[in-house]
Amino acid sequence: MLRSERKSLRRFLVLYMLLMLGLFALGSLLYYRSQEQVMLLQTKSRLMDYAAEQIRRLKRLHEHFPQQNRYPRDPRFRSAIYDLEYVKIFSTLRDGRVDFLGDIYSVGDVIHYVKILDNYYLGAKYLFVEVPRDRSWQQAVLGRIALAGTVLGILLALLGYSLARLFVRPMRQSIRLLDDFIHDTTHELNTPLSSILANIEMIDPAAMKEGDRRRLERIGVAARTVSTLYEDLKFLTLERHRPVRDERFSLDRLLKERLDYFEVMLRSKQLELRTDIAPVTIRADRRLLARLIDNLLSNAIKYNRRGGRIEVSLRPGSLRIADTGVGIDEEALEQIFERYRRFDSSEGGFGLGLDIVKRIADRYGFVIDIRSRKGEGTEITLSWKAEEE
Amino acid sequence: MRKMVLLFLIGALWGGSFDRNCIPCHRKEGVSLRLTFMNALLIYSGEHNMKAGLKYFLRHPSRETSVMGEEYFRTHRLKAPLTLPERELDEALDEYWERYKVIGRLR
């Protein structure tokens, strides 16, 4: 699966799961509320009976007040009376947060039932009856929600994954088509390209006229450009599954070799090369690091302006390649490592180079730092832990 | 007996508006102020509501607005409208409420 494909799939799944989670939370809340209402209604009939009993007691107390002044209490419930102006007359409530419009409601750990009296015994218009809240229904409801959440979560995750794969299928097909095309083309490129390069090497430029030598040089530059492209294609399609052979080798020597290889191209574009190469030994697959360096150098040459400059610096733990080329917009930097992504259509290529760089860098844990300004140039620094050397 | 009359006279002369204006009349009519208060409480519930209701009744007495019920009027006549100054009437009602209120007297 490609990185961009994985990214799309991940983004879709995150959005989908967030949406589903939101919907599930809403549904759970509604279910919880409805179950709470059912519980309150079941409790209400009991509390109505308590209220009727308490009213009878209040009536008796009203008739015998003040000779009797003990507020009636009941071990089964607590109660309070308030007058028409919401002034408390007497209360044995544990939770004093009363709602005069509430009918029946939960507050804290208790349930309150409000009864409006027809006759205001002792001046009471509102009688509140309080009982402790029964938590058993809550545990049962939460248990059901958790179970439904788990089952639904698994089902929705599977469904989401299938949907996501369905959505990215057109993209995957296009990419596969392109991959197949490149795969097939790569086979066909190898023989003629090797032949061109071998024949160029065999020609002695000293025996040629000045004009012919320049023409030959141009052919050499073009052949090397195609060769780099061919190596990239081969890496991505044919050698992807080749086992990696890590070994300890001199990175500075490899870098110099690759700079020599690109020397003709540098000269043809009249680029000034400034190098600062310190001896560095590294443990890695030589072939992979050659691809990485080739791609960075190739980009620095390809996107540079004629007569520009390239700076190459190698230090233990870092490799820096800077050019004075076209540069990249800051917003575009995020997508720079996506395969087939090209930022300047004036130059050839498939947009494979930095995808390869990223793969290899990720493999060895190199950190890539890119700084670029449109029209001024690009600076790429690879850094790694010195102990890896 | 002489003592009681003396106390009543002292209350009437030196007591508050309630003692001077309400107690003598209720005593004469044989109507318990406690009973009147508890009946009023049954209808008016809150302090301000009760004071407003009683005030209206005292200024404009009628059987319909009385707190005593039909039974009462078989043996008693409807009282005459009260002409007590506003301030004195308010004072008397405040005292009436404070003396007989239920709030703070339940345990």
GROMACS .gro file of C-alpha atoms in nm:
model
  496
    1MET     CA    1   0.000   0.000   0.000
    2LEU     CA    2   0.140   0.343  -0.093
    3ARG     CA    3   0.202   0.613   0.166
    4SER     CA    4  -0.058   0.848   0.013
    5GLU     CA    5  -0.307   0.559   0.002
    6ARG     CA    6  -0.237   0.476   0.366
    7LYS     CA    7  -0.276   0.841   0.457
    8SER     CA    8  -0.613   0.867   0.279
    9LEU     CA    9  -0.728   0.544   0.440
   10ARG     CA   10  -0.619   0.661   0.785
   11ARG     CA   11  -0.784   1.002   0.745
   12PHE     CA   12  -1.108   0.847   0.627
   13LEU     CA   13  -1.109   0.596   0.911
   14VAL     CA   14  -1.039   0.863   1.172
   15LEU     CA   15  -1.321   1.083   1.039
   16TYR     CA   16  -1.556   0.789   1.006
   17MET     CA   17  -1.483   0.659   1.356
   18LEU     CA   18  -1.521   1.008   1.506
   19LEU     CA   19  -1.855   1.048   1.333
   20MET     CA   20  -1.971   0.704   1.445
   21LEU     CA   21  -1.846   0.770   1.798
   22GLY     CA   22  -2.042   1.096   1.805
   23LEU     CA   23  -2.357   0.924   1.681
   24PHE     CA   24  -2.314   0.641   1.929
   25ALA     CA   25  -2.257   0.885   2.217
   26LEU     CA   26  -2.573   1.072   2.120
   27GLY     CA   27  -2.774   0.750   2.093
   28SER     CA   28  -2.637   0.628   2.426
   29LEU     CA   29  -2.728   0.955   2.593
   30LEU     CA   30  -3.083   0.940   2.458
   31TYR     CA   31  -3.117   0.577   2.567
   32TYR     CA   32  -2.978   0.660   2.913
   33ARG     CA   33  -3.221   0.950   2.951
   34SER     CA   34  -3.517   0.740   2.841
   35GLN     CA   35  -3.423   0.465   3.087
   36GLU     CA   36  -3.387   0.725   3.360
   37GLN     CA   37  -3.738   0.849   3.278
   38VAL     CA   38  -3.872   0.493   3.295
   39MET     CA   39  -3.708   0.449   3.636
   40LEU     CA   40  -3.848   0.783   3.756
   41LEU     CA   41  -4.199   0.694   3.639
   42GLN     CA   42  -4.175   0.360   3.818
   43THR     CA   43  -4.065   0.540   4.134
   44LYS     CA   44  -4.330   0.810   4.094
   45SER     CA   45  -4.629   0.593   4.188
   46ARG     CA   46  -4.456   0.493   4.513
   47LEU     CA   47  -4.370   0.856   4.590
   48MET     CA   48  -4.728   0.964   4.516
   49ASP     CA   49  -4.845   0.723   4.787
   50TYR     CA   50  -4.587   0.863   5.029
   51ALA     CA   51  -4.701   1.217   4.947
   52ALA     CA   52  -5.068   1.129   5.013
   53GLU     CA   53  -4.973   0.984   5.352
   54GLN     CA   54  -4.764   1.289   5.438
   55ILE     CA   55  -5.046   1.525   5.342
   56ARG     CA   56  -5.280   1.343   5.583
   57ARG     CA   57  -5.021   1.387   5.858
   58LEU     CA   58  -4.978   1.756   5.771
   59LYS     CA   59  -5.352   1.800   5.793
   60ARG     CA   60  -5.356   1.651   6.143
   61LEU     CA   61  -5.064   1.867   6.246
   62HIS     CA   62  -5.235   2.176   6.104
   63GLU     CA   63  -5.543   2.104   6.312
   64HIS     CA   64  -5.345   2.052   6.632
   65PHE     CA   65  -5.081   2.318   6.587
   66PRO     CA   66  -4.923   2.459   6.806
   67GLN     CA   67  -5.012   2.203   7.076
   68GLN     CA   68  -4.838   1.954   6.847
   69ASN     CA   69  -4.544   2.095   6.658
   70ARG     CA   70  -4.336   1.791   6.563
   71TYR     CA   71  -4.302   1.770   6.184
   72PRO     CA   72  -4.413   1.422   6.067
   73ARG     CA   73  -4.124   1.194   5.971
   74ASP     CA   74  -4.121   0.859   5.795
   75PRO     CA   75  -3.832   0.611   5.776
   76ARG     CA   76  -3.911   0.539   5.410
   77PHE     CA   77  -3.864   0.893   5.283
   78ARG     CA   78  -3.763   1.248   5.367
   79SER     CA   79  -3.977   1.550   5.294
   80ALA     CA   80  -4.002   1.929   5.294
   81ILE     CA   81  -4.279   2.187   5.276
   82TYR     CA   82  -4.254   2.526   5.104
   83ASP     CA   83  -4.513   2.803   5.092
   84LEU     CA   84  -4.660   2.973   4.786
   85GLU     CA   85  -4.379   3.226   4.793
   86TYR     CA   86  -4.117   2.945   4.779
   87VAL     CA   87  -4.019   3.007   5.141
   88LYS     CA   88  -3.914   2.691   5.325
   89ILE     CA   89  -4.147   2.607   5.614
   90PHE     CA   90  -3.970   2.289   5.723
   91SER     CA   91  -3.738   2.035   5.560
   92THR     CA   92  -3.577   1.703   5.637
   93LEU     CA   93  -3.435   1.673   5.283
   94ARG     CA   94  -3.080   1.548   5.242
   95ASP     CA   95  -3.036   1.746   4.919
   96GLY     CA   96  -3.192   2.089   4.945
   97ARG     CA   97  -3.176   2.166   4.570
   98VAL     CA   98  -3.548   2.174   4.497
   99ASP     CA   99  -3.717   2.240   4.164
  100PHE     CA  100  -4.071   2.373   4.204
  101LEU     CA  101  -4.160   2.288   3.841
  102GLY     CA  102  -3.991   1.951   3.842
  103ASP     CA  103  -4.271   1.699   3.913
  104ILE     CA  104  -4.018   1.418   3.957
  105TYR     CA  105  -3.645   1.454   3.901
  106SER     CA  106  -3.303   1.328   4.007
  107VAL     CA  107  -3.069   1.553   4.196
  108GLY     CA  108  -2.737   1.428   4.329
  109ASP     CA  109  -2.795   1.090   4.488
  110VAL     CA  110  -3.168   1.137   4.549
  111ILE     CA  111  -3.499   1.159   4.369
  112HIS     CA  112  -3.744   1.437   4.444
  113TYR     CA  113  -4.117   1.425   4.382
  114VAL     CA  114  -4.309   1.752   4.402
  115LYS     CA  115  -4.674   1.757   4.508
  116ILE     CA  116  -4.876   2.076   4.494
  117LEU     CA  117  -5.126   2.081   4.782
  118ASP     CA  118  -5.489   2.172   4.728
  119ASN     CA  119  -5.524   2.291   5.089
  120TYR     CA  120  -5.224   2.474   5.222
  121TYR     CA  121  -5.184   2.287   5.553
  122LEU     CA  122  -4.944   2.481   5.774
  123GLY     CA  123  -4.924   2.723   5.483
  124ALA     CA  124  -4.753   2.464   5.263
  125LYS     CA  125  -4.822   2.478   4.891
  126TYR     CA  126  -4.535   2.251   4.783
  127LEU     CA  127  -4.455   1.916   4.940
  128PHE     CA  128  -4.126   1.755   4.837
  129VAL     CA  129  -4.079   1.384   4.894
  130GLU     CA  130  -3.721   1.253   4.871
  131VAL     CA  131  -3.595   0.896   4.838
  132PRO     CA  132  -3.241   0.770   4.770
  133ARG     CA  133  -3.163   0.705   4.406
  134ASP     CA  134  -3.155   0.339   4.312
  135ARG     CA  135  -2.829   0.281   4.121
  136SER     CA  136  -2.901  -0.074   4.006
  137TRP     CA  137  -3.086   0.042   3.690
  138GLN     CA  138  -2.790   0.268   3.604
  139GLN     CA  139  -2.539  -0.016   3.620
  140ALA     CA  140  -2.765  -0.232   3.402
  141VAL     CA  141  -2.810   0.047   3.146
  142LEU     CA  142  -2.438   0.131   3.138
  143GLY     CA  143  -2.361  -0.238   3.097
  144ARG     CA  144  -2.600  -0.260   2.800
  145ILE     CA  145  -2.449   0.056   2.646
  146ALA     CA  146  -2.095  -0.083   2.687
  147LEU     CA  147  -2.192  -0.415   2.531
  148ALA     CA  148  -2.374  -0.250   2.241
  149GLY     CA  149  -2.079  -0.009   2.202
  150THR     CA  150  -1.828  -0.293   2.178
  151VAL     CA  151  -2.032  -0.496   1.928
  152LEU     CA  152  -2.128  -0.190   1.722
  153GLY     CA  153  -1.771  -0.056   1.741
  154ILE     CA  154  -1.629  -0.375   1.595
  155LEU     CA  155  -1.896  -0.394   1.324
  156LEU     CA  156  -1.863  -0.027   1.234
  157ALA     CA  157  -1.483  -0.047   1.228
  158LEU     CA  158  -1.502  -0.342   0.987
  159LEU     CA  159  -1.762  -0.162   0.778
  160GLY     CA  160  -1.554   0.155   0.781
  161TYR     CA  161  -1.243  -0.030   0.673
  162SER     CA  162  -1.431  -0.197   0.387
  163LEU     CA  163  -1.582   0.135   0.281
  164ALA     CA  164  -1.245   0.305   0.297
  165ARG     CA  165  -1.086   0.039   0.080
  166LEU     CA  166  -1.376   0.074  -0.163
  167PHE     CA  167  -1.322   0.450  -0.181
  168VAL     CA  168  -0.947   0.430  -0.238
  169ARG     CA  169  -0.983   0.154  -0.496
  170PRO     CA  170  -0.995   0.394  -0.798
  171MET     CA  171  -0.680   0.564  -0.672
  172ARG     CA  172  -0.512   0.228  -0.614
  173GLN     CA  173  -0.609   0.113  -0.965
  174SER     CA  174  -0.462   0.425  -1.123
  175ILE     CA  175  -0.141   0.386  -0.928
  176ARG     CA  176  -0.118   0.015  -1.009
  177LEU     CA  177  -0.172   0.095  -1.378
  178LEU     CA  178   0.111   0.346  -1.364
  179ASP     CA  179   0.332   0.101  -1.172
  180ASP     CA  180   0.265  -0.171  -1.426
  181PHE     CA  181   0.342   0.063  -1.709
  182ILE     CA  182   0.669   0.170  -1.545
  183HIS     CA  183   0.755  -0.193  -1.470
  184ASP     CA  184   0.708  -0.294  -1.830
  185THR     CA  185   0.890   0.009  -1.967
  186THR     CA  186   1.187  -0.043  -1.736
  187HIS     CA  187   1.259  -0.380  -1.892
  188GLU     CA  188   1.266  -0.226  -2.233
  189LEU     CA  189   1.495   0.062  -2.132
  190ASN     CA  190   1.784  -0.140  -1.996
  191THR     CA  191   1.946  -0.277  -2.310
  192PRO     CA  192   1.950   0.037  -2.529
  193LEU     CA  193   2.060   0.255  -2.239
  194SER     CA  194   2.350   0.030  -2.144
  195SER     CA  195   2.455   0.026  -2.507
  196ILE     CA  196   2.449   0.407  -2.536
  197LEU     CA  197   2.649   0.458  -2.216
  198ALA     CA  198   2.904   0.189  -2.304
  199ASN     CA  199   2.960   0.337  -2.649
  200ILE     CA  200   3.002   0.690  -2.513
  201GLU     CA  201   3.267   0.559  -2.273
  202MET     CA  202   3.454   0.396  -2.561
  203ILE     CA  203   3.479   0.713  -2.770
  204ASP     CA  204   3.800   0.911  -2.717
  205PRO     CA  205   3.700   1.280  -2.697
  206ALA     CA  206   4.060   1.396  -2.751
  207ALA     CA  207   4.050   1.268  -3.108
  208MET     CA  208   3.735   1.466  -3.186
  209LYS     CA  209   3.673   1.814  -3.313
  210GLU     CA  210   3.558   2.073  -3.059
  211GLY     CA  211   3.199   2.084  -3.194
  212ASP     CA  212   3.170   1.704  -3.199
  213ARG     CA  213   3.309   1.680  -2.846
  214ARG     CA  214   3.040   1.918  -2.716
  215ARG     CA  215   2.773   1.715  -2.897
  216LEU     CA  216   2.910   1.397  -2.744
  217GLU     CA  217   2.906   1.560  -2.403
  218ARG     CA  218   2.540   1.656  -2.448
  219ILE     CA  219   2.461   1.298  -2.547
  220GLY     CA  220   2.644   1.183  -2.231
  221VAL     CA  221   2.443   1.421  -2.010
  222ALA     CA  222   2.116   1.306  -2.164
  223ALA     CA  223   2.216   0.940  -2.131
  224ARG     CA  224   2.307   0.986  -1.764
  225THR     CA  225   1.977   1.163  -1.695
  226VAL     CA  226   1.792   0.871  -1.848
  227SER     CA  227   2.020   0.635  -1.659
  228THR     CA  228   1.930   0.797  -1.324
  229LEU     CA  229   1.565   0.770  -1.412
  230TYR     CA  230   1.615   0.410  -1.512
  231GLU     CA  231   1.789   0.334  -1.182
  232ASP     CA  232   1.496   0.488  -0.992
  233LEU     CA  233   1.243   0.288  -1.188
  234LYS     CA  234   1.446  -0.028  -1.142
  235PHE     CA  235   1.471   0.037  -0.771
  236LEU     CA  236   1.097   0.087  -0.735
  237THR     CA  237   0.979  -0.193  -0.955
  238LEU     CA  238   1.239  -0.462  -0.999
  239GLU     CA  239   1.469  -0.440  -0.700
  240ARG     CA  240   1.215  -0.349  -0.436
  241HIS     CA  241   1.214  -0.698  -0.296
  242ARG     CA  242   1.586  -0.758  -0.326
  243PRO     CA  243   1.735  -0.836   0.017
  244VAL     CA  244   1.916  -0.544   0.177
  245ARG     CA  245   2.290  -0.600   0.237
  246ASP     CA  246   2.410  -0.363   0.506
  247GLU     CA  247   2.786  -0.326   0.534
  248ARG     CA  248   3.033  -0.077   0.677
  249PHE     CA  249   3.175   0.148   0.406
  250SER     CA  250   3.318   0.493   0.347
  251LEU     CA  251   3.031   0.732   0.271
  252ASP     CA  252   3.268   1.012   0.166
  253ARG     CA  253   3.417   0.787  -0.100
  254LEU     CA  254   3.072   0.695  -0.232
  255LEU     CA  255   2.971   1.062  -0.233
  256LYS     CA  256   3.281   1.155  -0.434
  257GLU     CA  257   3.211   0.873  -0.681
  258ARG     CA  258   2.857   0.999  -0.734
  259LEU     CA  259   2.981   1.358  -0.775
  260ASP     CA  260   3.224   1.234  -1.041
  261TYR     CA  261   2.935   1.059  -1.216
  262PHE     CA  262   2.737   1.384  -1.226
  263GLU     CA  263   3.040   1.593  -1.322
  264VAL     CA  264   2.942   1.609  -1.691
  265MET     CA  265   2.593   1.721  -1.603
  266LEU     CA  266   2.728   1.988  -1.368
  267ARG     CA  267   2.957   2.116  -1.637
  268SER     CA  268   2.687   2.118  -1.902
  269LYS     CA  269   2.475   2.347  -1.684
  270GLN     CA  270   2.779   2.551  -1.582
  271LEU     CA  271   2.713   2.487  -1.215
  272GLU     CA  272   2.971   2.573  -0.951
  273LEU     CA  273   3.026   2.286  -0.709
  274ARG     CA  274   3.143   2.362  -0.356
  275THR     CA  275   3.226   2.059  -0.146
  276ASP     CA  276   3.321   2.014   0.215
  277ILE     CA  277   3.354   1.641   0.260
  278ALA     CA  278   3.488   1.491   0.582
  279PRO     CA  279   3.567   1.118   0.618
  280VAL     CA  280   3.254   0.939   0.731
  281THR     CA  281   3.199   0.567   0.774
  282ILE     CA  282   2.847   0.432   0.784
  283ARG     CA  283   2.675   0.096   0.808
  284ALA     CA  284   2.411   0.066   0.537
  285ASP     CA  285   2.339  -0.086   0.196
  286ARG     CA  286   2.577   0.088  -0.043
  287ARG     CA  287   2.335   0.049  -0.335
  288LEU     CA  288   2.053   0.221  -0.139
  289LEU     CA  289   2.268   0.512  -0.029
  290ALA     CA  290   2.393   0.555  -0.388
  291ARG     CA  291   2.028   0.589  -0.497
  292LEU     CA  292   1.965   0.838  -0.221
  293ILE     CA  293   2.265   1.055  -0.310
  294ASP     CA  294   2.195   1.028  -0.685
  295ASN     CA  295   1.843   1.151  -0.639
  296LEU     CA  296   1.942   1.443  -0.421
  297LEU     CA  297   2.223   1.546  -0.660
  298SER     CA  298   2.007   1.489  -0.966
  299ASN     CA  299   1.736   1.719  -0.827
  300ALA     CA  300   1.990   1.981  -0.724
  301ILE     CA  301   2.125   1.986  -1.081
  302LYS     CA  302   1.794   1.948  -1.261
  303TYR     CA  303   1.612   2.228  -1.078
  304ASN     CA  304   1.912   2.463  -1.058
  305ARG     CA  305   1.947   2.767  -1.276
  306ARG     CA  306   2.223   2.777  -1.540
  307GLY     CA  307   2.544   2.911  -1.383
  308GLY     CA  308   2.408   2.842  -1.033
  309ARG     CA  309   2.578   2.676  -0.737
  310ILE     CA  310   2.561   2.346  -0.555
  311GLU     CA  311   2.701   2.299  -0.207
  312VAL     CA  312   2.769   1.950  -0.079
  313SER     CA  313   2.879   1.901   0.277
  314LEU     CA  314   2.938   1.573   0.458
  315ARG     CA  315   3.009   1.558   0.831
  316PRO     CA  316   2.978   1.271   1.078
  317GLY     CA  317   2.600   1.245   1.129
  318SER     CA  318   2.491   1.477   0.848
  319LEU     CA  319   2.483   1.523   0.473
  320ARG     CA  320   2.377   1.859   0.331
  321ILE     CA  321   2.304   1.936  -0.034
  322ALA     CA  322   2.199   2.291  -0.123
  323ASP     CA  323   2.121   2.444  -0.459
  324THR     CA  324   2.039   2.787  -0.600
  325GLY     CA  325   1.747   2.659  -0.805
  326VAL     CA  326   1.379   2.729  -0.846
  327GLY     CA  327   1.283   2.638  -0.488
  328ILE     CA  328   0.949   2.510  -0.363
  329ASP     CA  329   0.650   2.686  -0.208
  330GLU     CA  330   0.632   2.642   0.167
  331GLU     CA  331   0.278   2.495   0.144
  332ALA     CA  332   0.396   2.235  -0.107
  333LEU     CA  333   0.680   2.108   0.115
  334GLU     CA  334   0.443   1.875   0.303
  335GLN     CA  335   0.364   1.677  -0.011
  336ILE     CA  336   0.715   1.674  -0.148
  337PHE     CA  337   0.777   1.307  -0.067
  338GLU     CA  338   0.465   1.174  -0.237
  339ARG     CA  339   0.526   0.951  -0.532
  340TYR     CA  340   0.456   1.103  -0.877
  341ARG     CA  341   0.454   1.450  -0.714
  342ARG     CA  342   0.644   1.702  -0.929
  343PHE     CA  343   0.679   2.068  -0.851
  344ASP     CA  344   0.820   2.195  -1.171
  345SER     CA  345   0.676   2.060  -1.494
  346SER     CA  346   0.950   2.234  -1.697
  347GLU     CA  347   1.184   1.945  -1.613
  348GLY     CA  348   1.133   1.583  -1.704
  349GLY     CA  349   1.083   1.293  -1.465
  350PHE     CA  350   0.811   1.097  -1.296
  351GLY     CA  351   0.832   1.248  -0.950
  352LEU     CA  352   0.987   0.932  -0.806
  353GLY     CA  353   1.314   1.073  -0.670
  354LEU     CA  354   1.212   1.212  -0.332
  355ASP     CA  355   0.977   0.918  -0.270
  356ILE     CA  356   1.284   0.695  -0.298
  357VAL     CA  357   1.490   0.930  -0.079
  358LYS     CA  358   1.219   0.918   0.187
  359ARG     CA  359   1.193   0.538   0.178
  360ILE     CA  360   1.566   0.492   0.217
  361ALA     CA  361   1.596   0.763   0.484
  362ASP     CA  362   1.308   0.606   0.680
  363ARG     CA  363   1.474   0.268   0.656
  364TYR     CA  364   1.791   0.395   0.826
  365GLY     CA  365   1.618   0.643   1.057
  366PHE     CA  366   1.769   0.948   0.884
  367VAL     CA  367   1.595   1.274   0.966
  368ILE     CA  368   1.526   1.485   0.659
  369ASP     CA  369   1.520   1.861   0.696
  370ILE     CA  370   1.414   2.061   0.392
  371ARG     CA  371   1.438   2.437   0.369
  372SER     CA  372   1.330   2.603   0.050
  373ARG     CA  373   1.241   2.946  -0.078
  374LYS     CA  374   1.070   2.997  -0.408
  375GLY     CA  375   1.320   3.139  -0.657
  376GLU     CA  376   1.616   3.118  -0.417
  377GLY     CA  377   1.692   2.750  -0.382
  378THR     CA  378   1.653   2.439  -0.172
  379GLU     CA  379   1.863   2.295   0.107
  380ILE     CA  380   1.823   1.933   0.214
  381THR     CA  381   2.000   1.803   0.521
  382LEU     CA  382   1.998   1.437   0.622
  383SER     CA  383   2.104   1.370   0.976
  384TRP     CA  384   2.156   1.051   1.169
  385LYS     CA  385   2.293   0.950   1.505
  386ALA     CA  386   2.671   0.953   1.498
  387GLU     CA  387   2.690   0.614   1.674
  388GLU     CA  388   2.526   0.457   1.369
  389GLU     CA  389   2.838   0.539   1.172
  390MET     CA  390  -6.114   3.905   8.731
  391ARG     CA  391  -6.013   4.251   8.829
  392LYS     CA  392  -5.654   4.162   8.749
  393MET     CA  393  -5.744   4.045   8.396
  394VAL     CA  394  -5.938   4.362   8.325
  395LEU     CA  395  -5.638   4.561   8.444
  396LEU     CA  396  -5.400   4.368   8.220
  397PHE     CA  397  -5.632   4.409   7.922
  398LEU     CA  398  -5.653   4.784   7.985
  399ILE     CA  399  -5.272   4.808   8.009
  400GLY     CA  400  -5.240   4.609   7.683
  401ALA     CA  401  -5.496   4.828   7.511
  402LEU     CA  402  -5.327   5.146   7.621
  403TRP     CA  403  -4.956   5.051   7.592
  404GLY     CA  404  -4.946   4.751   7.345
  405GLY     CA  405  -4.886   4.758   6.968
  406SER     CA  406  -5.140   4.816   6.696
  407PHE     CA  407  -5.241   4.450   6.699
  408ASP     CA  408  -5.307   4.451   7.073
  409ARG     CA  409  -5.502   4.775   7.055
  410ASN     CA  410  -5.703   4.717   6.740
  411CYS     CA  411  -5.748   4.342   6.692
  412ILE     CA  412  -5.755   4.164   7.026
  413PRO     CA  413  -6.038   4.363   7.188
  414CYS     CA  414  -6.274   4.311   6.895
  415HIS     CA  415  -6.194   3.941   6.849
  416ARG     CA  416  -6.233   3.884   7.223
  417LYS     CA  417  -6.566   4.060   7.218
  418GLU     CA  418  -6.688   3.852   6.922
  419GLY     CA  419  -6.541   3.532   7.071
  420VAL     CA  420  -6.340   3.456   6.756
  421SER     CA  421  -6.003   3.291   6.811
  422LEU     CA  422  -5.721   3.477   6.641
  423ARG     CA  423  -5.527   3.147   6.618
  424LEU     CA  424  -5.817   2.979   6.438
  425THR     CA  425  -5.848   3.277   6.202
  426PHE     CA  426  -5.475   3.262   6.132
  427MET     CA  427  -5.471   2.887   6.061
  428ASN     CA  428  -5.776   2.926   5.834
  429ALA     CA  429  -5.606   3.211   5.652
  430LEU     CA  430  -5.289   3.003   5.618
  431LEU     CA  431  -5.492   2.727   5.449
  432ILE     CA  432  -5.599   2.974   5.183
  433TYR     CA  433  -5.314   3.222   5.145
  434SER     CA  434  -5.008   3.008   5.225
  435GLY     CA  435  -4.731   3.272   5.212
  436GLU     CA  436  -4.669   3.573   5.432
  437HIS     CA  437  -4.716   3.850   5.179
  438ASN     CA  438  -5.008   3.679   5.013
  439MET     CA  439  -5.182   3.634   5.347
  440LYS     CA  440  -5.125   3.992   5.461
  441ALA     CA  441  -5.257   4.124   5.129
  442GLY     CA  442  -5.561   3.894   5.144
  443LEU     CA  443  -5.648   3.982   5.503
  444LYS     CA  444  -5.599   4.351   5.437
  445TYR     CA  445  -5.839   4.341   5.146
  446PHE     CA  446  -6.094   4.151   5.354
  447LEU     CA  447  -6.067   4.393   5.646
  448ARG     CA  448  -6.123   4.692   5.416
  449HIS     CA  449  -6.395   4.523   5.208
  450PRO     CA  450  -6.547   4.243   5.417
  451SER     CA  451  -6.764   3.988   5.240
  452ARG     CA  452  -6.869   3.632   5.305
  453GLU     CA  453  -6.695   3.524   4.987
  454THR     CA  454  -6.355   3.662   5.089
  455SER     CA  455  -6.381   3.558   5.454
  456VAL     CA  456  -6.151   3.278   5.573
  457MET     CA  457  -6.410   3.155   5.828
  458GLY     CA  458  -6.645   2.958   5.604
  459GLU     CA  459  -7.028   2.942   5.585
  460GLU     CA  460  -7.070   2.770   5.923
  461TYR     CA  461  -6.923   3.073   6.102
  462PHE     CA  462  -7.184   3.311   5.969
  463ARG     CA  463  -7.473   3.111   6.120
  464THR     CA  464  -7.369   3.241   6.458
  465HIS     CA  465  -7.173   3.554   6.367
  466ARG     CA  466  -7.243   3.861   6.163
  467LEU     CA  467  -7.009   3.998   5.895
  468LYS     CA  468  -6.777   4.258   6.040
  469ALA     CA  469  -6.792   4.622   5.940
  470PRO     CA  470  -6.523   4.762   5.705
  471LEU     CA  471  -6.214   4.867   5.895
  472THR     CA  472  -6.125   5.234   5.896
  473LEU     CA  473  -5.788   5.198   6.066
  474PRO     CA  474  -5.511   5.409   5.912
  475GLU     CA  475  -5.295   5.222   5.660
  476ARG     CA  476  -4.978   5.227   5.868
  477GLU     CA  477  -5.150   5.095   6.177
  478LEU     CA  478  -5.321   4.820   5.983
  479ASP     CA  479  -4.986   4.712   5.830
  480GLU     CA  480  -4.826   4.709   6.173
  481ALA     CA  481  -5.113   4.501   6.314
  482LEU     CA  482  -5.085   4.249   6.031
  483ASP     CA  483  -4.706   4.224   6.069
  484GLU     CA  484  -4.749   4.154   6.437
  485TYR     CA  485  -5.025   3.904   6.371
  486TRP     CA  486  -4.797   3.712   6.134
  487GLU     CA  487  -4.504   3.716   6.374
  488ARG     CA  488  -4.716   3.600   6.665
  489TYR     CA  489  -4.886   3.303   6.497
  490LYS     CA  490  -4.661   3.201   6.207
  491VAL     CA  491  -4.564   2.836   6.162
  492ILE     CA  492  -4.218   2.893   6.006
  493GLY     CA  493  -3.953   2.839   6.271
  494ARG     CA  494  -4.194   2.673   6.513
  495LEU     CA  495  -4.189   2.319   6.386
  496ARG     CA  496  -3.931   2.081   6.517
   0.00000   0.00000   0.00000
